[in-house]
Tab-separated table of C-alpha atoms in Angstrom:
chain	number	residue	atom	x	y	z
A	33	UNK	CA	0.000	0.000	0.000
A	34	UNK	CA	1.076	3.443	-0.685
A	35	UNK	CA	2.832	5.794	2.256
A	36	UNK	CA	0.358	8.744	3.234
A	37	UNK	CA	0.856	11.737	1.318
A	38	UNK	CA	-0.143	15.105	2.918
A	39	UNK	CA	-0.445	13.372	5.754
A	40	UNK	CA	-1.694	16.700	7.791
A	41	UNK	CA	-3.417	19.561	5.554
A	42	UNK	CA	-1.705	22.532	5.587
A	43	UNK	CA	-2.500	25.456	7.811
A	44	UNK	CA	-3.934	27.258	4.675
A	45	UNK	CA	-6.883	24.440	4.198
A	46	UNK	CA	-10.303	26.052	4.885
A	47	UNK	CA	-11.076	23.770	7.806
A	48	UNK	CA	-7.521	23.280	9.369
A	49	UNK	CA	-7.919	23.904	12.690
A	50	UNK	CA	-11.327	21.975	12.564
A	51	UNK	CA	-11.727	18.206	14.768
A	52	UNK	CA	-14.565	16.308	13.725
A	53	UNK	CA	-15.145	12.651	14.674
A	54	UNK	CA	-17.019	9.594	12.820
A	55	UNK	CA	-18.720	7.150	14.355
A	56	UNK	CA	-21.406	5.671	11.777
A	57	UNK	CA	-23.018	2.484	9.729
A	58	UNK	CA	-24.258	4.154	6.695
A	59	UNK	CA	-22.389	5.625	3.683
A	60	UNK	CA	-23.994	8.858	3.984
A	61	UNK	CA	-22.253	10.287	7.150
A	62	UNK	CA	-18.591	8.390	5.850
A	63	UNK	CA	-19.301	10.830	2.502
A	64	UNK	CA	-19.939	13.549	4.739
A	65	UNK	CA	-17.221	13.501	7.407
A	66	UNK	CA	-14.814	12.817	4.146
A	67	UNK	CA	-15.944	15.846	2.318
A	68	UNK	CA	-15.155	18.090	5.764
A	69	UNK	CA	-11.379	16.075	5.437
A	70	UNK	CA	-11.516	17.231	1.718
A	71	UNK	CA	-11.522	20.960	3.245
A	72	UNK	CA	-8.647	20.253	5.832
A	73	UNK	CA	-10.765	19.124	8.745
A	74	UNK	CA	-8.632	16.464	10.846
A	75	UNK	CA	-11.061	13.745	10.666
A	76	UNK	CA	-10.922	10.827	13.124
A	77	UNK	CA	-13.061	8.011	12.187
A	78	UNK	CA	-14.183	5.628	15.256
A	79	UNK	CA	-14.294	1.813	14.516
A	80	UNK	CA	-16.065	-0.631	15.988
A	81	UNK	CA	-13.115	-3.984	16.392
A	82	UNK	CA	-14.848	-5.822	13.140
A	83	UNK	CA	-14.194	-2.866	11.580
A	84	UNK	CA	-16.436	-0.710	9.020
A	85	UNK	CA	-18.819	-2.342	7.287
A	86	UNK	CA	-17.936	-1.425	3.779
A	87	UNK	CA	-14.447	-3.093	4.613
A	88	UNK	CA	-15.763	-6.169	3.582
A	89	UNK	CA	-18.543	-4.778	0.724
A	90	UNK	CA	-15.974	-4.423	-2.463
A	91	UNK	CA	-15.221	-4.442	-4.773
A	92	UNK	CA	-11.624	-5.456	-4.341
A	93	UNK	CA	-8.902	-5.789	-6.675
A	94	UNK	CA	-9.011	-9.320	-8.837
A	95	UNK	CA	-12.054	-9.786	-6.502
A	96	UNK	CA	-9.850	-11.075	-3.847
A	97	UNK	CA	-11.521	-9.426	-0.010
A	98	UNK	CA	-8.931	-7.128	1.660
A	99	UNK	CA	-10.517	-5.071	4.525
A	100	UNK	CA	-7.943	-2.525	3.661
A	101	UNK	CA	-8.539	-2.190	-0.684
A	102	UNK	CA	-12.544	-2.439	-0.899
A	103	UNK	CA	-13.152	0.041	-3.235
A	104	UNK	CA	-15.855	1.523	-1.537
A	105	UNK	CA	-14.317	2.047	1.736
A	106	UNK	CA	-11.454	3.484	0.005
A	107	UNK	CA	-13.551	6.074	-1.936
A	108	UNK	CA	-15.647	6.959	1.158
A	109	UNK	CA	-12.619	7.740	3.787
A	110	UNK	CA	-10.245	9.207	2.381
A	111	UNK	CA	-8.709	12.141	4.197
A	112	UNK	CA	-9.066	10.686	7.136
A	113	UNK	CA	-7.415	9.414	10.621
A	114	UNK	CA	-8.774	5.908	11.630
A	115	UNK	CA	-8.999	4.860	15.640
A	116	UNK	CA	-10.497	1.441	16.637
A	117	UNK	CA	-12.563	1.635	19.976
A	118	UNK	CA	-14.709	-1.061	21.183
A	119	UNK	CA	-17.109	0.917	23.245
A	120	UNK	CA	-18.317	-1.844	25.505
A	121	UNK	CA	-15.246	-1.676	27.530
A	122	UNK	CA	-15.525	0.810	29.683
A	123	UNK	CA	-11.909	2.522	29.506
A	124	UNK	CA	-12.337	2.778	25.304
A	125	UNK	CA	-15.748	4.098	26.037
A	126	UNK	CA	-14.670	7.127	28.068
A	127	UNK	CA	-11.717	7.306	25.293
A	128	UNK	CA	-14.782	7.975	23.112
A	129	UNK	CA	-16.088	10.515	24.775
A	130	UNK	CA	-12.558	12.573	25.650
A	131	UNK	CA	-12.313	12.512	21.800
A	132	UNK	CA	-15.549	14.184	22.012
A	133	UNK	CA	-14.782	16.617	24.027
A	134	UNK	CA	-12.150	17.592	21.516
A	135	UNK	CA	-14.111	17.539	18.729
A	136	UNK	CA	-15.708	20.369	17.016
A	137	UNK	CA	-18.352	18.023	15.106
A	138	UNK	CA	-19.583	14.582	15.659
A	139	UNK	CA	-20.723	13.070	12.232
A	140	UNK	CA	-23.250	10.438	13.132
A	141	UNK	CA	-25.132	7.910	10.711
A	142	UNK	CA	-27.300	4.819	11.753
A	143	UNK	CA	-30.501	3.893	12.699
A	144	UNK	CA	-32.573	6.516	14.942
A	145	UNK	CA	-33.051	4.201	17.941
A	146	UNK	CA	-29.390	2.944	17.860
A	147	UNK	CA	-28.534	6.447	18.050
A	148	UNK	CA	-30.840	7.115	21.346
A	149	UNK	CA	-29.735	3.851	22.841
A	150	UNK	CA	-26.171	4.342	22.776
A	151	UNK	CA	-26.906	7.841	24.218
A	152	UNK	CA	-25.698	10.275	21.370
A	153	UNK	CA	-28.207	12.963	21.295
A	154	UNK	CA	-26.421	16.524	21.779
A	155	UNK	CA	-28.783	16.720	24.789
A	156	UNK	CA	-26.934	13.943	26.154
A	157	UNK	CA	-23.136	14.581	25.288
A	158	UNK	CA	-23.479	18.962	25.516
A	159	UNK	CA	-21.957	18.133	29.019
A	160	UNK	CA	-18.932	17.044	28.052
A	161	UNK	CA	-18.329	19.971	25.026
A	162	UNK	CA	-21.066	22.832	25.287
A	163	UNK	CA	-19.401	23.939	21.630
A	164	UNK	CA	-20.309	20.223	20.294
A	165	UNK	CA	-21.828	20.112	16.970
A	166	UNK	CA	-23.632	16.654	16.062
A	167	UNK	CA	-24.791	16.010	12.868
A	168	UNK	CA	-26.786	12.963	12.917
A	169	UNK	CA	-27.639	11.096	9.492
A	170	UNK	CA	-30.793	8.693	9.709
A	171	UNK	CA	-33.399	7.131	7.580
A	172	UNK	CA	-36.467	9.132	8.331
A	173	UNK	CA	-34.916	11.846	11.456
A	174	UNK	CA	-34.959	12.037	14.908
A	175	UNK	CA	-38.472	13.205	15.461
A	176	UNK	CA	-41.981	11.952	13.471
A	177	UNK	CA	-44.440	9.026	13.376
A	178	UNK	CA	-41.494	7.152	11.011
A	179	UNK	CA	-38.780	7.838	13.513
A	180	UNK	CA	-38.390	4.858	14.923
A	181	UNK	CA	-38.398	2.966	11.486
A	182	UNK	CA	-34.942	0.715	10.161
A	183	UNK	CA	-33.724	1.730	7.029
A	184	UNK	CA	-30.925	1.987	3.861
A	185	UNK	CA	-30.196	3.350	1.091
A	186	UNK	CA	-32.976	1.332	-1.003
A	187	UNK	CA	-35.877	2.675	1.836
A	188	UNK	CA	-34.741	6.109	1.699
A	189	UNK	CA	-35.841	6.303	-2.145
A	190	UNK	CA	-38.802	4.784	-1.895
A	191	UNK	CA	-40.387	6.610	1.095
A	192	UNK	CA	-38.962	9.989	-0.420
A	193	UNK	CA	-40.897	9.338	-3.641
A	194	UNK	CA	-37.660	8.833	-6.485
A	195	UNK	CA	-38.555	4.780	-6.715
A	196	UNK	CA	-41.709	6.230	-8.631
A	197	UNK	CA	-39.890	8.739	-10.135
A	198	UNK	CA	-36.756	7.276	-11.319
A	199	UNK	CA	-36.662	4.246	-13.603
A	200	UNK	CA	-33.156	2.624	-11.329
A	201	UNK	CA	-31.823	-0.123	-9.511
A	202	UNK	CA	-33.247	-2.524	-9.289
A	203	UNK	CA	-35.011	-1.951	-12.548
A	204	UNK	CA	-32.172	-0.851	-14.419
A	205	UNK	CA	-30.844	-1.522	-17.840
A	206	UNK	CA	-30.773	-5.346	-18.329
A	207	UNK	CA	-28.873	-5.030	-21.797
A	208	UNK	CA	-27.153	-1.904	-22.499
A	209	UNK	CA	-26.730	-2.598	-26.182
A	210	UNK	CA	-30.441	-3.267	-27.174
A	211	UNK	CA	-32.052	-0.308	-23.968
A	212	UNK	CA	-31.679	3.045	-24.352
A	213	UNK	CA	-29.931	4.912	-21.076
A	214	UNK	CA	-32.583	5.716	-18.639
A	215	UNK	CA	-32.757	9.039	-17.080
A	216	UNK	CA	-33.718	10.403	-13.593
A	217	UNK	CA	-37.065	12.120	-13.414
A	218	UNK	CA	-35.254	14.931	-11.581
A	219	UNK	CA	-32.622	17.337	-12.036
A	220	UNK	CA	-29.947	14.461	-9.989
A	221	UNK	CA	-26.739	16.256	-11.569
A	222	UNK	CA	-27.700	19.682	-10.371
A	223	UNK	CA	-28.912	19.029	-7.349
A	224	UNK	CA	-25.744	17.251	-6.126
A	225	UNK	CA	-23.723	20.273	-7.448
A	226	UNK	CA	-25.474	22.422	-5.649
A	227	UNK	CA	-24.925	20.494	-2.121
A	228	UNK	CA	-21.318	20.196	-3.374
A	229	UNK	CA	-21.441	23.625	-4.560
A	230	UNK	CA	-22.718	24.951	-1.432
A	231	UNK	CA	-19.932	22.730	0.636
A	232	UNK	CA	-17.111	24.083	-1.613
A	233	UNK	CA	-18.545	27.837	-0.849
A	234	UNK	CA	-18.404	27.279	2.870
A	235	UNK	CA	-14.772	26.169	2.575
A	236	UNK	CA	-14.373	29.274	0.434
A	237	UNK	CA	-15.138	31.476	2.810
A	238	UNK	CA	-13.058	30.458	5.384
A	239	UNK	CA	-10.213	30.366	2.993
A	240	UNK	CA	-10.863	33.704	2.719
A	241	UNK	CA	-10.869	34.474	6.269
A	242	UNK	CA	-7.115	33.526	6.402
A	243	UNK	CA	-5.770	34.585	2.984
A	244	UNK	CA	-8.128	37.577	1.912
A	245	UNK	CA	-8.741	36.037	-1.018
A	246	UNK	CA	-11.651	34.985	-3.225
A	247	UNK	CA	-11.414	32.142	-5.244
A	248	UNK	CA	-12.488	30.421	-8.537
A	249	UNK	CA	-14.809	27.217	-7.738
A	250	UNK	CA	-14.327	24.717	-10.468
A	251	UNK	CA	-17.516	21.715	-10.445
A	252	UNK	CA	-18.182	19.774	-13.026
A	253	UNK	CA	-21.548	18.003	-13.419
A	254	UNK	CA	-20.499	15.084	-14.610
A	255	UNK	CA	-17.788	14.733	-12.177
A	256	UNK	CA	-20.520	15.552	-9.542
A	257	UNK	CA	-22.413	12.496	-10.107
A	258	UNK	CA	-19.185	10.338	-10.334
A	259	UNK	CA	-18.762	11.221	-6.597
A	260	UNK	CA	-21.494	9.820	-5.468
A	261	UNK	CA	-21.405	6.382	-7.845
A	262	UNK	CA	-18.490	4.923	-5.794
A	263	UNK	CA	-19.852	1.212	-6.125
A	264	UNK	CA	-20.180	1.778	-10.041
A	265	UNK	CA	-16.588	3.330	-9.709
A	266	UNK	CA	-15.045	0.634	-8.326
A	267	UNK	CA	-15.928	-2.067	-10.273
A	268	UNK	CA	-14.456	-0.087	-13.551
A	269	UNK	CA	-11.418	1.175	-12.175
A	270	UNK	CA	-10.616	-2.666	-10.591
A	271	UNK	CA	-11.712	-3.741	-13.773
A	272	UNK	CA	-14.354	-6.297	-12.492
A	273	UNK	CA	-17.741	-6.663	-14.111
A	274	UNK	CA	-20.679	-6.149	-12.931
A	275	UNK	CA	-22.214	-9.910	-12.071
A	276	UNK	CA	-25.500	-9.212	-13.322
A	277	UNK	CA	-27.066	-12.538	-13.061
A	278	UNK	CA	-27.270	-12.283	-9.452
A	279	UNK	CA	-29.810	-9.570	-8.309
A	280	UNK	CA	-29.537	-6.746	-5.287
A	281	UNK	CA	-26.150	-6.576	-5.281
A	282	UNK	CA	-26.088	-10.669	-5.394
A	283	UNK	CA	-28.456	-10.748	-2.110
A	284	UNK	CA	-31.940	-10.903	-2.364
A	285	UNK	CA	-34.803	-9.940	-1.427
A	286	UNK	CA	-33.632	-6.668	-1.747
A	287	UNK	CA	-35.959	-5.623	-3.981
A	288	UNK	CA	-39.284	-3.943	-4.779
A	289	UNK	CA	-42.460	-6.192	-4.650
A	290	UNK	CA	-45.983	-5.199	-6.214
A	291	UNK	CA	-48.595	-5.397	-3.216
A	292	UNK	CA	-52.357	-4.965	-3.412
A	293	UNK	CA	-51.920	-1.296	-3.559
A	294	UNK	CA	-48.813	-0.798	-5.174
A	295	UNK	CA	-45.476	-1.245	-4.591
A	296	UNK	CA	-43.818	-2.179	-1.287
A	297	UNK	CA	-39.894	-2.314	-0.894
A	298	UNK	CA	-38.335	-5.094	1.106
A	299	UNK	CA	-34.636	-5.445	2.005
A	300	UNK	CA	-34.286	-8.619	4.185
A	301	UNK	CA	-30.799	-10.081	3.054
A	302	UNK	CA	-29.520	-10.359	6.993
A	303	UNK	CA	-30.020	-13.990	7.893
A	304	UNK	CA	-32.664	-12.086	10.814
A	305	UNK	CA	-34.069	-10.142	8.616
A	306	UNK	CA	-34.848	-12.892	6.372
A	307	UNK	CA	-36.600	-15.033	9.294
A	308	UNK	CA	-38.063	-12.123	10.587
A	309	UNK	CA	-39.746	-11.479	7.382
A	310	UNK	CA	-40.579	-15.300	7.290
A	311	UNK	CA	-42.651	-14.870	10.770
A	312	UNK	CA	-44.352	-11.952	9.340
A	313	UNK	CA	-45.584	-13.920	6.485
A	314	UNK	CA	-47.181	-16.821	8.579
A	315	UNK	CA	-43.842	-18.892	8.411
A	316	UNK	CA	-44.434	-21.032	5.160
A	317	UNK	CA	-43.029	-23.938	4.722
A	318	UNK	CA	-41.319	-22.837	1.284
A	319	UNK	CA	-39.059	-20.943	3.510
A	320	UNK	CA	-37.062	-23.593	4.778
A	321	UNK	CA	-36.315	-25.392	1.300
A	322	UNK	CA	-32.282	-25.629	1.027
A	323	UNK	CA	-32.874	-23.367	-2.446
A	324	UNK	CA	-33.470	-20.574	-0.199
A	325	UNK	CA	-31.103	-21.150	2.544
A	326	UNK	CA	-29.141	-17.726	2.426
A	327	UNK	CA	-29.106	-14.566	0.655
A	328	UNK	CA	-26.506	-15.644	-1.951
A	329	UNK	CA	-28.921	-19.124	-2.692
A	330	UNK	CA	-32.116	-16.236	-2.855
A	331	UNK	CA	-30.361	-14.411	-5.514
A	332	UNK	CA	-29.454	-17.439	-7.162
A	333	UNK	CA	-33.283	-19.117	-7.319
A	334	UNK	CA	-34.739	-15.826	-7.426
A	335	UNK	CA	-37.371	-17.255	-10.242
A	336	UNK	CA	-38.340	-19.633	-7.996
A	337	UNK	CA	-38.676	-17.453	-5.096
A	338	UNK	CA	-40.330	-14.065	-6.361
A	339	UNK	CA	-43.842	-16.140	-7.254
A	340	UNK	CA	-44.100	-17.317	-3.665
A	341	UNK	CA	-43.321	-13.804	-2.154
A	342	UNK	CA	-45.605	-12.173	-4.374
A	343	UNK	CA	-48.665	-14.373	-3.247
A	344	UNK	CA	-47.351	-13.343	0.321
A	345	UNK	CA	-47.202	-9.363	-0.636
A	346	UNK	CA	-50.361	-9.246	-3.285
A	347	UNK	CA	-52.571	-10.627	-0.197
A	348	UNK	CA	-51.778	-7.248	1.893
A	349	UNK	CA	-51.220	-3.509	1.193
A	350	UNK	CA	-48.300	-1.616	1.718
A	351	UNK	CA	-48.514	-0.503	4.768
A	352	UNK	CA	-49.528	-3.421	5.805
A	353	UNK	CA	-46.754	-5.087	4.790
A	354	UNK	CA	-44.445	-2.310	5.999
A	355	UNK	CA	-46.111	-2.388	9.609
A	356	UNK	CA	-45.489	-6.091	9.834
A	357	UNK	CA	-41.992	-5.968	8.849
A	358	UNK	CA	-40.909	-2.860	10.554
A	359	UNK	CA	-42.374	-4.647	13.976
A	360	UNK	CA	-39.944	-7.014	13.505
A	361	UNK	CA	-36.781	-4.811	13.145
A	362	UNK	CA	-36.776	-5.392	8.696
A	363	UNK	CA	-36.008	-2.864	6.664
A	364	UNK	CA	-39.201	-2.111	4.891
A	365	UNK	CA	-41.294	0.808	2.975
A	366	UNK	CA	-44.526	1.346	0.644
A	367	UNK	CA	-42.753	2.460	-2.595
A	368	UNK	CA	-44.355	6.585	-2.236
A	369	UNK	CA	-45.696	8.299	-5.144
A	370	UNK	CA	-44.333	12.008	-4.876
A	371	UNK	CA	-47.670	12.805	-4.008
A	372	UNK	CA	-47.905	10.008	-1.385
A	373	UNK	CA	-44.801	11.238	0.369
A	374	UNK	CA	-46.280	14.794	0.379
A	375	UNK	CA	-49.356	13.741	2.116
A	376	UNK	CA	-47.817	11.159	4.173
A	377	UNK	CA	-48.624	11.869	8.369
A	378	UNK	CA	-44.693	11.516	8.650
A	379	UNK	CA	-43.529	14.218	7.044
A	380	UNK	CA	-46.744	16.525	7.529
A	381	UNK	CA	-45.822	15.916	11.362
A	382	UNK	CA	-42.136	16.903	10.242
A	383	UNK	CA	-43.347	20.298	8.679
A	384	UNK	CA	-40.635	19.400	5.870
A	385	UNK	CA	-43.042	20.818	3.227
A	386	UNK	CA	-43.679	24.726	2.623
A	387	UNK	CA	-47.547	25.273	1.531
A	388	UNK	CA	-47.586	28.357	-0.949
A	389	UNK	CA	-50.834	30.258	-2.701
A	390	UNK	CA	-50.477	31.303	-6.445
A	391	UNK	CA	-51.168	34.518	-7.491
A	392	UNK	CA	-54.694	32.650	-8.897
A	393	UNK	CA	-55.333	31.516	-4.998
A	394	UNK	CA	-54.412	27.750	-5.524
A	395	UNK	CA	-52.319	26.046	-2.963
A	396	UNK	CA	-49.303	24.110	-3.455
A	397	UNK	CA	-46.328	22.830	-1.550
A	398	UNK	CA	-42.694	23.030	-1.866
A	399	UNK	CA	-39.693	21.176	-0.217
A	400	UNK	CA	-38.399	23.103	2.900
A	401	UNK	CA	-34.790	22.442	3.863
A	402	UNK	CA	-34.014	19.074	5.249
A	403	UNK	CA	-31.088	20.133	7.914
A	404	UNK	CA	-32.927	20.548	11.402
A	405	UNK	CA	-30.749	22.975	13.655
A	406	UNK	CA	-32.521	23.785	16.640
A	407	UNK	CA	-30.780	27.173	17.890
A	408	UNK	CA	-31.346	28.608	14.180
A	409	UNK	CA	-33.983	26.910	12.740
A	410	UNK	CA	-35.063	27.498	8.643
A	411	UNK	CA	-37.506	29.940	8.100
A	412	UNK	CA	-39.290	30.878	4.513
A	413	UNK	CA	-40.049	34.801	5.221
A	414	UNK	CA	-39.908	35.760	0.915
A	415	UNK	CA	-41.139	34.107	-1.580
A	416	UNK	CA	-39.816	33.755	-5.064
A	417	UNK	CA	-39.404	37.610	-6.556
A	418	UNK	CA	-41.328	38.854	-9.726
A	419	UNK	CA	-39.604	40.271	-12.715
A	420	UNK	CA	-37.524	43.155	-11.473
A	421	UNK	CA	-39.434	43.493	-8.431
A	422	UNK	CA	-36.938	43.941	-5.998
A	423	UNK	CA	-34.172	46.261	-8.202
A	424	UNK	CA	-34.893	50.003	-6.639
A	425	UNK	CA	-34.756	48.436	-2.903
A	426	UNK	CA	-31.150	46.808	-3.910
A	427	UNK	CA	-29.787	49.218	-5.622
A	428	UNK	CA	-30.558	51.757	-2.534
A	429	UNK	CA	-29.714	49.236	0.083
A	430	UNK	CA	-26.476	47.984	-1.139
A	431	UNK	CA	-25.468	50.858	-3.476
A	432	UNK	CA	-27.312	53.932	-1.660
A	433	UNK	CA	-28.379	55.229	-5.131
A	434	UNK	CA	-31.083	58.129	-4.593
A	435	UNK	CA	-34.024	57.468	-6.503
A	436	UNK	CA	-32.659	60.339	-8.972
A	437	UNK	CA	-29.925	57.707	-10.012
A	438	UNK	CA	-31.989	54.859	-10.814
């Protein structure tokens, strides 16, 4: 393996003087706490002793495991200082929490409950560092009817609406030379530039604070959506197809499933999961045929498997389906409509959604901003300017032109 280079960023990096640690399960707050060690921050990143779990995701080099060359891991923390605590001993668990009282930001990412069990609410750790920032990265937040729900990736796009509007994974392109490319139903590229946009201002500005200096920022769509395809990534730059035959990521079910009212997303490929999702489907006796013995055997008999599921998942709505699993600890989700995610009592409770009245008097709603900070919460006090409506006031209040001038 290759020696560090720029081991330490240099006192001139925008978040230099800036500790943050990682302690997370989910890809999302790795990306994050990376893109802060992008910027300079010195970023510690906790490990349980089996280590991160994308250690042992891939892909690896000549498909050959190393904890220390999955691709994915590699892409997700770079920049980065890694420290392996086991937090049930009781001297590494108070080594845990002197690193927080370091730390300038704690970048969490798991499962709601796991968070409040293991006691890593600010509330709960503001005693230790007053100045603590936590940023906590879950499936469905800290607060709401949904709270409490298990989740990944998969979830995430269904409940938010995209599985409906986003021909994807796991209905992708089967044959690349015979189907045209599909397309997201939503600006994708942009967006992500503009959270990666908005990161590179912030880092910007504190550059600034230290040099006096504005700079150029140089993001590139299509590099934008690279970033955030490290699985894709991987497998070209190790040179390792793509082993399509096997479905979800060769584990199944992981997968969406039509239901009496729709569409219902399951992901039970943990051996638990799996039997947990067995007892919520009356416990057939299919279930315990060798042919379905394990994830890997699921993905591999998945034509024999999918017809008895779907009797199981056509005989109950969504939410049914979602209630029974989610009672049981699996991973589970109706696949929302954008309008069905709009109207959903979950994010209603959440207030995520900013009702607006046309000129014409019709209603409407529009995304709020998803970051909940409680000291300086987001408020929508202007709505979208007409046409020149606001050029005299600027002009005076930033220029002090008389009215004479304009």
């Amino acid at each position: 393996m290759n020696s560090e280079v720029n081991a330490k960023a240099t006192p001139a990096s925008a978040l230099a003087d800036v500790r943050v640690v990682e302690y997370t399960e989910m890809a999302s707050a790795s990306f994050c706490a990376r893109l802060l060690g992008d910027a300079g921050a010195d970023v510690v990143k906790v490990e349980p002793p089996e280590g991160d779990r994308y250690r042992s995701h891939g892909p690896f080099p000549d498909g050959h495991p190393d904890p220390d060359w999955s691709g994915m891991f590699l892409y997700l923390n770079a920049n980065k200082r890694g420290v392996g605590l086991d937090r049930r001993d009781s001297r590494q668990n108070a080594a845990f929490g002197d690193l927080l009282a370091k730390a300038d930001i704690l970048v969490l990412g798991g499962q709601s409950a796991e968070i409040e069990r293991q006691g890593l609410r600010r509330d709960l750790l503001k005693h230790l560092n007053p100045g603590l920032i936590v940023c906590a990265i879950t499936p469905f937040g800290l607060s709401g009817p949904n709270s409490g729900y298990v989740g990944d990736d998969l979830t995430a796009v269904a409940s938010g609406g995209l599985s409906f509007a986003t021909p994807g994974v796991p209905d992708g392109v089967e044959d690349p030379v015979k189907e045209p490319p599909l397309t997201a139903n939503t600006p994708l590229a942009e967006l992500m530039a503009g959270v990666l946009g908005a990161a590179g201002c912030v880092a910007a500005l504190l550059v600034r604070q230290f040099s006096g200096q504005g700079c150029e920022i140089d993001l590139s769509l299509q590099e934008g959506v690279a970033a955030v395809m490290p699985y894709e990534l991987a497998h070209a730059a190790y040179h390792e197809p793509k082993k399509r035959e096997l479905l979800g990521f060769a584990l199944m079910p992981n997968v969406y499933m039509p239901c009496k009212d729709g569409y219902v997303v399951i992901m039970a490929v943990l051996e638990g999961h799996w039997r947990s999702l067995m007892e919520a489907a009356g416990n057939p006796d299919w279930a315990e045929l060798e042919v379905f013995a394990t994830a890997r055997e699921r993905a591999r008999n998945w034509d024999a498997l999918e017809p008895l599921l779907l009797e199981w998942t056509m005989s109950h709505t969504g939410e049914e389906i979602a209630r029974l699993a989610q009672e049981r600890g699996v991973p589970c989700f109706p696949a929302y409509s954008v309008g069905q995610m709009m109207e959903s009592p979950h994010v209603v409770e959440r207030g995520f959604l900013q009702e607006l009245t046309s000129p014409g008097g019709q209603s409407f709603k529009l995304p709020g901003h998803p970051i909940r900070m409680g000291a300086t919460p987001w408020q929508s006090f202007r709505p979208a300017p007409r046409m020149g409506q606001h050029t005299a006031e600027v002009l005076r209040d930033w220029l002090g032109w008389t009215e004479a001038e304009r």
